[in-house]
mmCIF file of C-alpha atoms and ligand atoms in Angstrom:
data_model
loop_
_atom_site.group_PDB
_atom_site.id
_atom_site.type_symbol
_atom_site.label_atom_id
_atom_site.label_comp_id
_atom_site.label_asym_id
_atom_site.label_seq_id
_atom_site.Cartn_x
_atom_site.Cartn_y
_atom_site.Cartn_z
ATOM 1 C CA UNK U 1 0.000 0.000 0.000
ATOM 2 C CA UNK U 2 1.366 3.622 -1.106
ATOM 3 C CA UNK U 3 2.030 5.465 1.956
ATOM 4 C CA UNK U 4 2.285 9.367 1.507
ATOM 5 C CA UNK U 5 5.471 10.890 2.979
ATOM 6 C CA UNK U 6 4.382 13.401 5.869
ATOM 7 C CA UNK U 7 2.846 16.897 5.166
ATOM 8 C CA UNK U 8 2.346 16.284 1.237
ATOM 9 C CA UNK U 9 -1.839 16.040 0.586
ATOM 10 C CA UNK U 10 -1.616 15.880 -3.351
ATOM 11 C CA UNK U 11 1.054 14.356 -5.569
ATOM 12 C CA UNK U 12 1.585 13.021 -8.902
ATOM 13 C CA UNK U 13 2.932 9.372 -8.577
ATOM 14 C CA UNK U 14 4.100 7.769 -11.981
ATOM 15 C CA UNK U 15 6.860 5.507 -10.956
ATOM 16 C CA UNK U 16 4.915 2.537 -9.691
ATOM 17 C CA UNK U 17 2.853 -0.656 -10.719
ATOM 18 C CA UNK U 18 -1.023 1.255 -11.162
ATOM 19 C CA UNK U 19 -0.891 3.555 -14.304
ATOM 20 C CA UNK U 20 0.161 7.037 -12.995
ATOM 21 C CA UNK U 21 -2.142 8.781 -11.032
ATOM 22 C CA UNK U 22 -2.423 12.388 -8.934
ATOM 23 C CA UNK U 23 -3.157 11.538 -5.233
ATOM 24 C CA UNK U 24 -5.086 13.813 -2.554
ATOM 25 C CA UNK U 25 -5.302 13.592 0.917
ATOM 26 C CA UNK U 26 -8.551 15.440 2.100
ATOM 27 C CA UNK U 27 -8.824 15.798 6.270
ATOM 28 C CA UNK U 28 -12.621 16.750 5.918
ATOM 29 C CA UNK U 29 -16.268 15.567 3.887
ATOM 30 C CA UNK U 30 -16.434 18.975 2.515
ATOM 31 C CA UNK U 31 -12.452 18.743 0.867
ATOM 32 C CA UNK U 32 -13.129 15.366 -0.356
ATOM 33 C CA UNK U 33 -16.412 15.983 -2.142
ATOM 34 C CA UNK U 34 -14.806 19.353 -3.504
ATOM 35 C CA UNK U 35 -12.334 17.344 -5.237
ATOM 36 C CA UNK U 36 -14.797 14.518 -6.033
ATOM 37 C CA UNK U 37 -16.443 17.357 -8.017
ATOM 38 C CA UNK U 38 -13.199 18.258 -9.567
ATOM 39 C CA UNK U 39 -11.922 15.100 -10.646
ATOM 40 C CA UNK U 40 -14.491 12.326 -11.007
ATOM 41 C CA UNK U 41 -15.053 13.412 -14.545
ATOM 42 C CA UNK U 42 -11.517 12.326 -15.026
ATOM 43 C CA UNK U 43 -12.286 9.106 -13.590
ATOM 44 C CA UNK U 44 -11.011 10.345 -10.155
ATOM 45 C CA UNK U 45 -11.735 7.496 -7.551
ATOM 46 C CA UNK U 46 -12.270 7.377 -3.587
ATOM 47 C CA UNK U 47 -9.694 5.319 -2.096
ATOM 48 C CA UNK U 48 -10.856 3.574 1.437
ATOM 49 C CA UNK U 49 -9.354 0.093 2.226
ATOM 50 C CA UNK U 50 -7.908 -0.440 -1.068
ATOM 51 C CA UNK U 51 -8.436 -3.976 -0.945
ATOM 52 C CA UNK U 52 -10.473 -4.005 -4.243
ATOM 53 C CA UNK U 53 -9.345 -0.746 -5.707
ATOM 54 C CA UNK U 54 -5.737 -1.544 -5.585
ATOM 55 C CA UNK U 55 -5.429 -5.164 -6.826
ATOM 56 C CA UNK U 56 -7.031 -3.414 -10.015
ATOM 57 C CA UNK U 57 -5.229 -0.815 -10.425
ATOM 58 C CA UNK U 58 -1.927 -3.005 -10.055
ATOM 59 C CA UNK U 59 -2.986 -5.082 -13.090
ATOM 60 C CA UNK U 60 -3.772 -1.912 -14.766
ATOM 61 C CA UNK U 61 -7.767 -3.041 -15.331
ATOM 62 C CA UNK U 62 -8.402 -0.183 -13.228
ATOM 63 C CA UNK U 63 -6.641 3.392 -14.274
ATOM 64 C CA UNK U 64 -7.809 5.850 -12.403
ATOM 65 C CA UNK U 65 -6.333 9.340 -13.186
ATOM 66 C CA UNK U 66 -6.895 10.832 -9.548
ATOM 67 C CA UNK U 67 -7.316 8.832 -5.996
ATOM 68 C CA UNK U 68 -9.356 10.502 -3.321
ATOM 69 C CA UNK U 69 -7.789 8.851 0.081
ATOM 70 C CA UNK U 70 -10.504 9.250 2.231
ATOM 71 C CA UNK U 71 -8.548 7.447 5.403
ATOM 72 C CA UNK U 72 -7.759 10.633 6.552
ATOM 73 C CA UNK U 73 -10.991 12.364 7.452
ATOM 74 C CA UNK U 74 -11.547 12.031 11.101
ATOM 75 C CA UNK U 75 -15.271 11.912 10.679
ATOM 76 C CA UNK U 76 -15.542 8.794 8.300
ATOM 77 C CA UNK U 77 -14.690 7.295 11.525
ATOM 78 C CA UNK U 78 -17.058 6.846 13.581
ATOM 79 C CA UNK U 79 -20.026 4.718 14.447
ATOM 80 C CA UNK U 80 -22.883 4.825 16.318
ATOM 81 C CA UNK U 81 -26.197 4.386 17.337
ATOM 82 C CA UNK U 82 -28.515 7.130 16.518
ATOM 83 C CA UNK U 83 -32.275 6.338 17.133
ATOM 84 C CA UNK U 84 -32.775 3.110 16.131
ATOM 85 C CA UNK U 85 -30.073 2.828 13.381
ATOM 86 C CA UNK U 86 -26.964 1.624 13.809
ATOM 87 C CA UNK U 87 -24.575 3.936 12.005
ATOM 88 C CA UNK U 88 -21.492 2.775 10.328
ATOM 89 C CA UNK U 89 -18.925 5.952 8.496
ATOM 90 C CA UNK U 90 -17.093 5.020 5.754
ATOM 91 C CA UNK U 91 -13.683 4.685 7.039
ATOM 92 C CA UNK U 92 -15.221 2.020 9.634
ATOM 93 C CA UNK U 93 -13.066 -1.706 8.596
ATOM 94 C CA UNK U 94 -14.824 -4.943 8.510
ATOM 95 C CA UNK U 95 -12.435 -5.841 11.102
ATOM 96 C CA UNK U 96 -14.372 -3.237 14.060
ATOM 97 C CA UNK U 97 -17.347 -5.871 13.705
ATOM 98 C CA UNK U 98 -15.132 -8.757 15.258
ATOM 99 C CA UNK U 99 -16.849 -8.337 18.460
ATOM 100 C CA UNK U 100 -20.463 -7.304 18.356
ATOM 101 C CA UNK U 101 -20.693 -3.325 17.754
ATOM 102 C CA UNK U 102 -24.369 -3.113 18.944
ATOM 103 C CA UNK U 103 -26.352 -5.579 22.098
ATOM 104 C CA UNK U 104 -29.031 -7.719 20.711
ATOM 105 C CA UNK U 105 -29.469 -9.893 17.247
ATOM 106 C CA UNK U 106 -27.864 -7.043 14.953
ATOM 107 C CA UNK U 107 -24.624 -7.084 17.075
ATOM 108 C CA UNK U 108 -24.188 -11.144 16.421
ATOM 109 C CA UNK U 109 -25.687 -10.792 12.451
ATOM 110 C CA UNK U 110 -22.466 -9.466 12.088
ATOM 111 C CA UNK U 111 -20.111 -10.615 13.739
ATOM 112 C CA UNK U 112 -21.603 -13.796 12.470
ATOM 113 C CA UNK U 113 -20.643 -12.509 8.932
ATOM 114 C CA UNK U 114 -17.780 -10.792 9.646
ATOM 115 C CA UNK U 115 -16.115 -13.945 9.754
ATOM 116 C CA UNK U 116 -16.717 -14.946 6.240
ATOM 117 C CA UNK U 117 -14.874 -12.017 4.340
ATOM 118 C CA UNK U 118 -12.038 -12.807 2.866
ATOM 119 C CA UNK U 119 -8.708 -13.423 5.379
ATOM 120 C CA UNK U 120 -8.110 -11.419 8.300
ATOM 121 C CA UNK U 121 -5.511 -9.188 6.798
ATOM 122 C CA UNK U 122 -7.924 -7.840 4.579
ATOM 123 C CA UNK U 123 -10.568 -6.918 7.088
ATOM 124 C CA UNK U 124 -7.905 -4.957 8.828
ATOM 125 C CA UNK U 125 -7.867 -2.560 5.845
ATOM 126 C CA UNK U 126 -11.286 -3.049 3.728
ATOM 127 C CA UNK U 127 -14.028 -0.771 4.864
ATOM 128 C CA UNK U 128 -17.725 -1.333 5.427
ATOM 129 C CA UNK U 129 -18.789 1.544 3.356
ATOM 130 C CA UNK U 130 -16.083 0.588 0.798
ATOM 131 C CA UNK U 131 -17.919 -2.831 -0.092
ATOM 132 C CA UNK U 132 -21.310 -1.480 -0.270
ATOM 133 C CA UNK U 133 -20.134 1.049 -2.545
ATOM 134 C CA UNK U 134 -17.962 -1.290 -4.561
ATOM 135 C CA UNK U 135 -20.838 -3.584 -4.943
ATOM 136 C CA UNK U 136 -19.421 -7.154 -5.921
ATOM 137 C CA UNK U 137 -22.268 -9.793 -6.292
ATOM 138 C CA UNK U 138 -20.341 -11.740 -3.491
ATOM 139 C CA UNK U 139 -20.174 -9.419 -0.714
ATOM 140 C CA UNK U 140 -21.949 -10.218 2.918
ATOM 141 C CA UNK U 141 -22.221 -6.819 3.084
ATOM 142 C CA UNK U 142 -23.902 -6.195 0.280
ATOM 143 C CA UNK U 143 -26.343 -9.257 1.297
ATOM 144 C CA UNK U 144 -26.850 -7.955 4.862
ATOM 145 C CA UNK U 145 -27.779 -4.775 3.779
ATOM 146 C CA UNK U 146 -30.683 -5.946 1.451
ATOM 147 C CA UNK U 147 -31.874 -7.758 4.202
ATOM 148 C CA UNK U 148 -32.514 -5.335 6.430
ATOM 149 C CA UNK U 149 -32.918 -2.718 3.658
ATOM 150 C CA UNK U 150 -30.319 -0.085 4.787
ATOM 151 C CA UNK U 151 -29.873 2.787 4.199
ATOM 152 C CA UNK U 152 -26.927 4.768 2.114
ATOM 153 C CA UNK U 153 -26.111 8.048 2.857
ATOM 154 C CA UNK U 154 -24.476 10.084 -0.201
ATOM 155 C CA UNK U 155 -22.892 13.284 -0.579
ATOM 156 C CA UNK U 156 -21.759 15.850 -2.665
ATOM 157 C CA UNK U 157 -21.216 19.421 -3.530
ATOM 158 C CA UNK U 158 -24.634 19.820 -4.576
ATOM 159 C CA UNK U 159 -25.849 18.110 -0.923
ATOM 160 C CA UNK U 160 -27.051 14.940 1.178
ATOM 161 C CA UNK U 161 -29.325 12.218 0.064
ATOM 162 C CA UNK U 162 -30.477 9.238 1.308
ATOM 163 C CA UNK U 163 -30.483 5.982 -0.842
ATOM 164 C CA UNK U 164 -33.083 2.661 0.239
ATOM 165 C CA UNK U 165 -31.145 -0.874 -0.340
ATOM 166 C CA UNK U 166 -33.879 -2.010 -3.269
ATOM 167 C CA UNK U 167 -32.594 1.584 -5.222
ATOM 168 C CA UNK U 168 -29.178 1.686 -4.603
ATOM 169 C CA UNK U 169 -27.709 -2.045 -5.841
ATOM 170 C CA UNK U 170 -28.630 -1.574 -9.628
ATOM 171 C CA UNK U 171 -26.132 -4.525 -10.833
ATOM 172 C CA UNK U 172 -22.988 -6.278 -10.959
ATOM 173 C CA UNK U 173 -20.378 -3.471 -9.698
ATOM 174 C CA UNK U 174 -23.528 -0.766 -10.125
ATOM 175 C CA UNK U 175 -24.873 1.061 -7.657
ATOM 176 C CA UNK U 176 -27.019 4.546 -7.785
ATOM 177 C CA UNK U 177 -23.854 6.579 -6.253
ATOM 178 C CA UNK U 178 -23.217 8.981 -9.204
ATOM 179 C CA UNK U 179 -19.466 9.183 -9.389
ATOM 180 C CA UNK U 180 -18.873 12.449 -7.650
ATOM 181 C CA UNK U 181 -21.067 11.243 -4.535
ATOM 182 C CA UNK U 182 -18.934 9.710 -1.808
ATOM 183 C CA UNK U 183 -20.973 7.033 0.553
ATOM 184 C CA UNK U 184 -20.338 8.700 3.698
ATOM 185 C CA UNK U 185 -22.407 6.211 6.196
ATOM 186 C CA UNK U 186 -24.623 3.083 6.159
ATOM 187 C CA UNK U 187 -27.780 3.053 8.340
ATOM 188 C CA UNK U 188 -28.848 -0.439 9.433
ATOM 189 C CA UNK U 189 -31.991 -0.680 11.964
ATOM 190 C CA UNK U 190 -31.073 -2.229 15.300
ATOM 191 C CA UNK U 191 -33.298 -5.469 15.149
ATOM 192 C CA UNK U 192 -35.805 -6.224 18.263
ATOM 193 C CA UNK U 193 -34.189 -8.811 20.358
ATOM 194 C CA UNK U 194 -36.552 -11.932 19.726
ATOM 195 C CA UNK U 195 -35.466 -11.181 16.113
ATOM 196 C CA UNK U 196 -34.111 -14.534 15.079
ATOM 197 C CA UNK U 197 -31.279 -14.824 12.295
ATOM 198 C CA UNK U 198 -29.126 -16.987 9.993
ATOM 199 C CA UNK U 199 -26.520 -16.888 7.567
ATOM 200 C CA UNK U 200 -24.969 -19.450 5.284
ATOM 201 C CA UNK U 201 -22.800 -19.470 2.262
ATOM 202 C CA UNK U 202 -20.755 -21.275 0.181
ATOM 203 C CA UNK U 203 -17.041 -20.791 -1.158
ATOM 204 C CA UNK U 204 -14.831 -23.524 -2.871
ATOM 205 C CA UNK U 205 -12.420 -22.535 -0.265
ATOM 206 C CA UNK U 206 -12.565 -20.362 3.188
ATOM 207 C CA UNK U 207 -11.971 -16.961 2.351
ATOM 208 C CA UNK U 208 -12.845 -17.605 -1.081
ATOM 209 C CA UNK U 209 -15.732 -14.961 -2.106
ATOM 210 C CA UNK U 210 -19.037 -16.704 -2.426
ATOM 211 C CA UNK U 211 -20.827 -19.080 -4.856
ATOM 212 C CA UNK U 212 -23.804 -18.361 -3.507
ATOM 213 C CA UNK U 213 -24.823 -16.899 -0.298
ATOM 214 C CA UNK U 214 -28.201 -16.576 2.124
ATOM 215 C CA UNK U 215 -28.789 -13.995 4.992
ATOM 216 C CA UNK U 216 -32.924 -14.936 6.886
ATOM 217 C CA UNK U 217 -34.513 -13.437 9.845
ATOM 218 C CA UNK U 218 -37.964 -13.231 11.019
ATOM 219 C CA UNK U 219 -39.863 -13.112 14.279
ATOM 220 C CA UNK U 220 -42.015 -15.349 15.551
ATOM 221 C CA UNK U 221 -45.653 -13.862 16.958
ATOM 222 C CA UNK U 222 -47.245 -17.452 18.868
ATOM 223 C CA UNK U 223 -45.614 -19.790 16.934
ATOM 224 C CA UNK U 224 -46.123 -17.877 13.560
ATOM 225 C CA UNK U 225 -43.507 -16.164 11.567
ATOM 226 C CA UNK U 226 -43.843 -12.270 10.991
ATOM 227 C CA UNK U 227 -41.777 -10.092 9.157
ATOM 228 C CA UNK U 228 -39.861 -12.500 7.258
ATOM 229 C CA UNK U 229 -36.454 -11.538 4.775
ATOM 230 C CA UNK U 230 -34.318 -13.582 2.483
ATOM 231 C CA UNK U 231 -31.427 -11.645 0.624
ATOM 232 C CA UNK U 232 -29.424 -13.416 -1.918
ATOM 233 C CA UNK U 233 -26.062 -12.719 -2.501
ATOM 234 C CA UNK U 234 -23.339 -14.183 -4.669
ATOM 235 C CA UNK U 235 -26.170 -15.634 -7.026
ATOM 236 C CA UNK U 236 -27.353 -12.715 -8.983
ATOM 237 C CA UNK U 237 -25.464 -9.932 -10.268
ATOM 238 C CA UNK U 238 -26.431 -7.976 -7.271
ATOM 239 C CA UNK U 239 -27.718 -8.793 -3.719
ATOM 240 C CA UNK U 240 -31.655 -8.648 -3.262
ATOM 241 C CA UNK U 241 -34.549 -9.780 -1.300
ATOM 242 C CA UNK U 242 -36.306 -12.783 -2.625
ATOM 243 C CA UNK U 243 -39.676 -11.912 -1.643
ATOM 244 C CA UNK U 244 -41.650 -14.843 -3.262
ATOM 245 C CA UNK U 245 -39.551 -16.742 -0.767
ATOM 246 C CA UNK U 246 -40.437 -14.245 2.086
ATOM 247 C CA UNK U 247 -44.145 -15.029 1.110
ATOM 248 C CA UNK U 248 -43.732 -18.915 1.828
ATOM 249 C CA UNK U 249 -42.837 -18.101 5.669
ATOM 250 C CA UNK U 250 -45.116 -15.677 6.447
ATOM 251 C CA UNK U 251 -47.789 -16.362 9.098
ATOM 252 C CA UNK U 252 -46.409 -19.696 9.058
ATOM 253 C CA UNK U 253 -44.409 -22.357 11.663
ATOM 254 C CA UNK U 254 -40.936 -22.454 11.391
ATOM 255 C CA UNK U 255 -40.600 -25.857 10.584
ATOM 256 C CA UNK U 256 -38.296 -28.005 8.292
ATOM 257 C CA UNK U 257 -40.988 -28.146 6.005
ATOM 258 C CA UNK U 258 -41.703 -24.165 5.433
ATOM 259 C CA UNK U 259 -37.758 -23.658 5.287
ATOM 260 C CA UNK U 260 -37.285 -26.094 2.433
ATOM 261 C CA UNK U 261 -40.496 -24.385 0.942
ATOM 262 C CA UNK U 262 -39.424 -20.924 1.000
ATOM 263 C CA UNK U 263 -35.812 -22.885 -0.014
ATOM 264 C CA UNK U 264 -37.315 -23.862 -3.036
ATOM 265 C CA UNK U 265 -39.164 -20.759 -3.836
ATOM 266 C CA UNK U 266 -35.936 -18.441 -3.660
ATOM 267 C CA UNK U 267 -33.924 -21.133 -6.111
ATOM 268 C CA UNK U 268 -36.924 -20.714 -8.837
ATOM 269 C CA UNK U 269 -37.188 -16.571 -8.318
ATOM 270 C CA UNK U 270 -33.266 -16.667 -8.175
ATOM 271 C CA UNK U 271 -32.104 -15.242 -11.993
ATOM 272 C CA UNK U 272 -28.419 -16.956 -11.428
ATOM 273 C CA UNK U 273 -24.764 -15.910 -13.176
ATOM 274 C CA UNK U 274 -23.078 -18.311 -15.038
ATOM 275 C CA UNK U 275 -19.369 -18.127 -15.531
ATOM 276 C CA UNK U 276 -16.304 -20.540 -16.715
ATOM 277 C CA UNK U 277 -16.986 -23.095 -14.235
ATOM 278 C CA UNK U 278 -20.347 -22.205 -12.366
ATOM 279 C CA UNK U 279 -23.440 -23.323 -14.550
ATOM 280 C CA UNK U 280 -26.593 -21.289 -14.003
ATOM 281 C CA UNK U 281 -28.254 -24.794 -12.657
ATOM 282 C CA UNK U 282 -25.592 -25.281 -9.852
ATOM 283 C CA UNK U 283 -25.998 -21.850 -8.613
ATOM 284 C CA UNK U 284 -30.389 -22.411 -8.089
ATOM 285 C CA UNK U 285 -28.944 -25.398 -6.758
ATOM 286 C CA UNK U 286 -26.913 -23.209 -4.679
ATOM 287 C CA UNK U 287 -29.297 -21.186 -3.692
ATOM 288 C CA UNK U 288 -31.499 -23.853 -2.635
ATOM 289 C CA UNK U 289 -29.245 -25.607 -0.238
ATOM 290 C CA UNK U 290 -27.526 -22.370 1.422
ATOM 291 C CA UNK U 291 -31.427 -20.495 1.396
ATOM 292 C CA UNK U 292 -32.355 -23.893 3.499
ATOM 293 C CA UNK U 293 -29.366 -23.874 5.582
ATOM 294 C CA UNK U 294 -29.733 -19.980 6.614
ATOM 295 C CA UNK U 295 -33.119 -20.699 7.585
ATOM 296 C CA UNK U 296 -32.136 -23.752 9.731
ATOM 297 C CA UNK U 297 -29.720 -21.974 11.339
ATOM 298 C CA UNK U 298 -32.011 -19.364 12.537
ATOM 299 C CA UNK U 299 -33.751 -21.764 14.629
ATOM 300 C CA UNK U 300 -32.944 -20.623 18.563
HETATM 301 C C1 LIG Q 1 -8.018 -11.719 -1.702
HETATM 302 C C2 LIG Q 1 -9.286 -10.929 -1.431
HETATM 303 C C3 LIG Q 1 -10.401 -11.603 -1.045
HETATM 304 C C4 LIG Q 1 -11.594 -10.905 -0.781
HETATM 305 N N1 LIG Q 1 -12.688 -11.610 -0.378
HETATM 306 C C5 LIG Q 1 -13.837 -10.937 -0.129
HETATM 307 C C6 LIG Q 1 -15.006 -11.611 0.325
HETATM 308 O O1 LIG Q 1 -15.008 -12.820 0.519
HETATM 309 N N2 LIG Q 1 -16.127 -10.877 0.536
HETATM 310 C C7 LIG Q 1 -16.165 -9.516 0.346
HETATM 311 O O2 LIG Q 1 -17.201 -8.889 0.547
HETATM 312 N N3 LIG Q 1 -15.066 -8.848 -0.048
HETATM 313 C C8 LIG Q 1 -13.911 -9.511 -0.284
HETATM 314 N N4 LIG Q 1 -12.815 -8.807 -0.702
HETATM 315 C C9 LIG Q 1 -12.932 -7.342 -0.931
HETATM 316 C C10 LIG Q 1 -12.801 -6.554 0.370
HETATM 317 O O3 LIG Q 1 -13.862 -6.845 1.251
HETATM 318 C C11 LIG Q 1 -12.780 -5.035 0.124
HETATM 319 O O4 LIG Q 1 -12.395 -4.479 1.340
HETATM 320 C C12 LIG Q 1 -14.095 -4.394 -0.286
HETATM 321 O O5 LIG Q 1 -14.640 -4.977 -1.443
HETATM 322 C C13 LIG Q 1 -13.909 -2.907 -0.682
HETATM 323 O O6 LIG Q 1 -13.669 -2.139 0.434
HETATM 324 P P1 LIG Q 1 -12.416 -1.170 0.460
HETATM 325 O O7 LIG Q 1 -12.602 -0.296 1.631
HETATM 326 O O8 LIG Q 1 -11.171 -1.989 0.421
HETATM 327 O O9 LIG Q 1 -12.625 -0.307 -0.888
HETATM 328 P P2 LIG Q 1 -11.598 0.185 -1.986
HETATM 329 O O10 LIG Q 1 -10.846 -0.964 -2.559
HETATM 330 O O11 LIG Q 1 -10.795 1.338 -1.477
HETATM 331 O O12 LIG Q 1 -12.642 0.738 -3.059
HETATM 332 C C14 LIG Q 1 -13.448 -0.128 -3.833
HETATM 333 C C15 LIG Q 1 -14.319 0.700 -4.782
HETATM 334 O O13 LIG Q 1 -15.343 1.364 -4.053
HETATM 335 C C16 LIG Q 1 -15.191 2.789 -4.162
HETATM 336 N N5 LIG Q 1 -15.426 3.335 -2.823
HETATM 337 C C17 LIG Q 1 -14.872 2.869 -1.669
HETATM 338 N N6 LIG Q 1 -15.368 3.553 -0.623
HETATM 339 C C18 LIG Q 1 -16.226 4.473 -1.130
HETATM 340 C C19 LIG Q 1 -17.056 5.463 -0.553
HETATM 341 N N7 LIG Q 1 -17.093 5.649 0.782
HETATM 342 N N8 LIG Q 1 -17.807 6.241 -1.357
HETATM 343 C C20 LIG Q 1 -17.782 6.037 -2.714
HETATM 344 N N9 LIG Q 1 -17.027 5.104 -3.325
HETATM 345 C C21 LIG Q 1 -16.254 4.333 -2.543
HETATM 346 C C22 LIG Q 1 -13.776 3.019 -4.676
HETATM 347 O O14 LIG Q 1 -13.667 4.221 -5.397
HETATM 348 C C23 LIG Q 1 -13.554 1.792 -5.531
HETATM 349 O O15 LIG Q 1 -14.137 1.972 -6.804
HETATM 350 C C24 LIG Q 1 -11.613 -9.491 -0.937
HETATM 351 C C25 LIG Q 1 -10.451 -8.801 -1.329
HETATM 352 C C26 LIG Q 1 -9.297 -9.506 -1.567
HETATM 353 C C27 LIG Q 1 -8.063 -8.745 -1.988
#
């Protein structure tokens, strides 16, 4: 990683593996959207944890002309609880959520997930924020934050807006940030403590990013399921809810049964990728079988 000497916020570096690029150091939001303004139309890029943007930009499939490090702006920092939202800046590394951040089911969703992103040196450096905006098919993240439809907070010289989950994942690698906006926070709503989760997913190896992947929660009211989510990530091109599998829990038992019901719905709404070695057909199958196993392991 390119470490800037002291004092120096904006250099040109050209003698290094990335195509040449200007780099800029902003200490506040309001510097780093200025130059956002300034140089996205160059194809000027935020730089957070680097661990996608960099890899890229060392085998040259990524050429940005400008980097934006972010890392240095004090109040990308933080996180909190604000209301009933968790809220998680953009400099915040998938590392802080190691040991639950918040009390209650949201606090063990992800530390639960946590666990499943890559290798530990990487969630030292990656960010939160930095995944959601970066948007692979294969990120928890991504998947957690369909679930529980967060909320993306953008900004830019021309102001603050607001983004819903369903709006802002638009595709593989697309999202609804337009390139000058920088994601400053995620919103996630803390969950009510009888909220019961699970999460499975499945990766040739560990670390590996997903083949397919399932995040589930619901309550139960009696014995009756209420307010019931499925996302789907790794599957599709981008992370979703799968609400015709929602539908097959709700108002119903949680049994074996119902899980391998809604299991079968999500695997016949699922619209799956197909690449070199993954065949549409394994990936419903995938979807199936990790669907099932989320649900499963959702059972107190
Ligand atoms: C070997 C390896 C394995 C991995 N495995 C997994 C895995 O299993 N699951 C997984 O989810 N991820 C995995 N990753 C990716 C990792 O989680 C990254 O940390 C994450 O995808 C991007 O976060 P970042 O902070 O590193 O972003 P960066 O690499 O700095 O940026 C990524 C992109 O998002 C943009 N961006 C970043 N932050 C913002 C922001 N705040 N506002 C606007 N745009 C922004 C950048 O401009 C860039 O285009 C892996 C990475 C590696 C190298």
């Amino acid at each position: 990683m390119f470490r800037r000497p002291a004092n120096i916020r904006s250099m040109a570096i050209d003698a290094m593996k990335p195509a040449p690029f200007r780099y800029h150091a902003p200490k506040t939001i309001e510097e780093a959207v200025a130059i956002l303004a300034e140089v996205a139309p160059e194809d000027g890029r935020v730089l957070a944890g680097g661990q996608s943007l960099v890899p890229t930009m060392a085998f040259r499939l990524a050429r940005p002309t400008h980097l934006v490090d972010i890392n240095g702006v004090d109040d990308l920092k933080r996180m909190a609880v604000e209301g009933d939202q968790l809220c998680i800046g953009a400099c915040v590394r998938h590392e802080a959520f190691h040991d639950a951040v918040v009390k209650g089911p949201l606090g063990t969703l992800l530390s639960t997930v946590v666990r499943h992103i890559a290798h530990y040196p990487i969630r030292t450096r990656g960010t939160f924020c930095g995944s959601i905006a970066h948007a692979d098919p294969a990120s928890e993240w991504c998947a957690v934050a369909a679930a529980l439809d967060a909320s993306m907070v953008a900004r830019s010289v021309r102001g603050t807006r607001i983004i819903p989950a369903r709006e802002f994942f638009a595709g593989m690698m697309t999202t609804a940030l337009a390139e000058d906006e920088l994601l400053v926070e995620v919103r996630l709503p803390l969950l009510p403590p009888e909220t019961r989760f699970g999460f499975y997913e499945f990766s040739r190896r560990a670390g590996d990013f997903a083949i397919a992947m399932a995040v589930t929660l619901y309550r139960l009211d009696g014995d009756k399921i209420t307010d019931p989510r499925i996302a789907l990530g790794g599957a599709e091109p981008n992370a979703r809810r799968m609400t015709a599998a929602e539908q097959a829990l709700a108002g119903q038992s949680p049994t074996r049964e119902i899980f391998a019901a809604a299991a079968d719905a999500a695997a016949t709404a699922a619209d799956p990728m197909e690449d070199a070695i993954t065949s549409a057909d394994y990936r419903r199958d995938l979807v199936r079988t990790v669907t099932r196993r989320a649900l499963e392991r959702s059972v107190a």
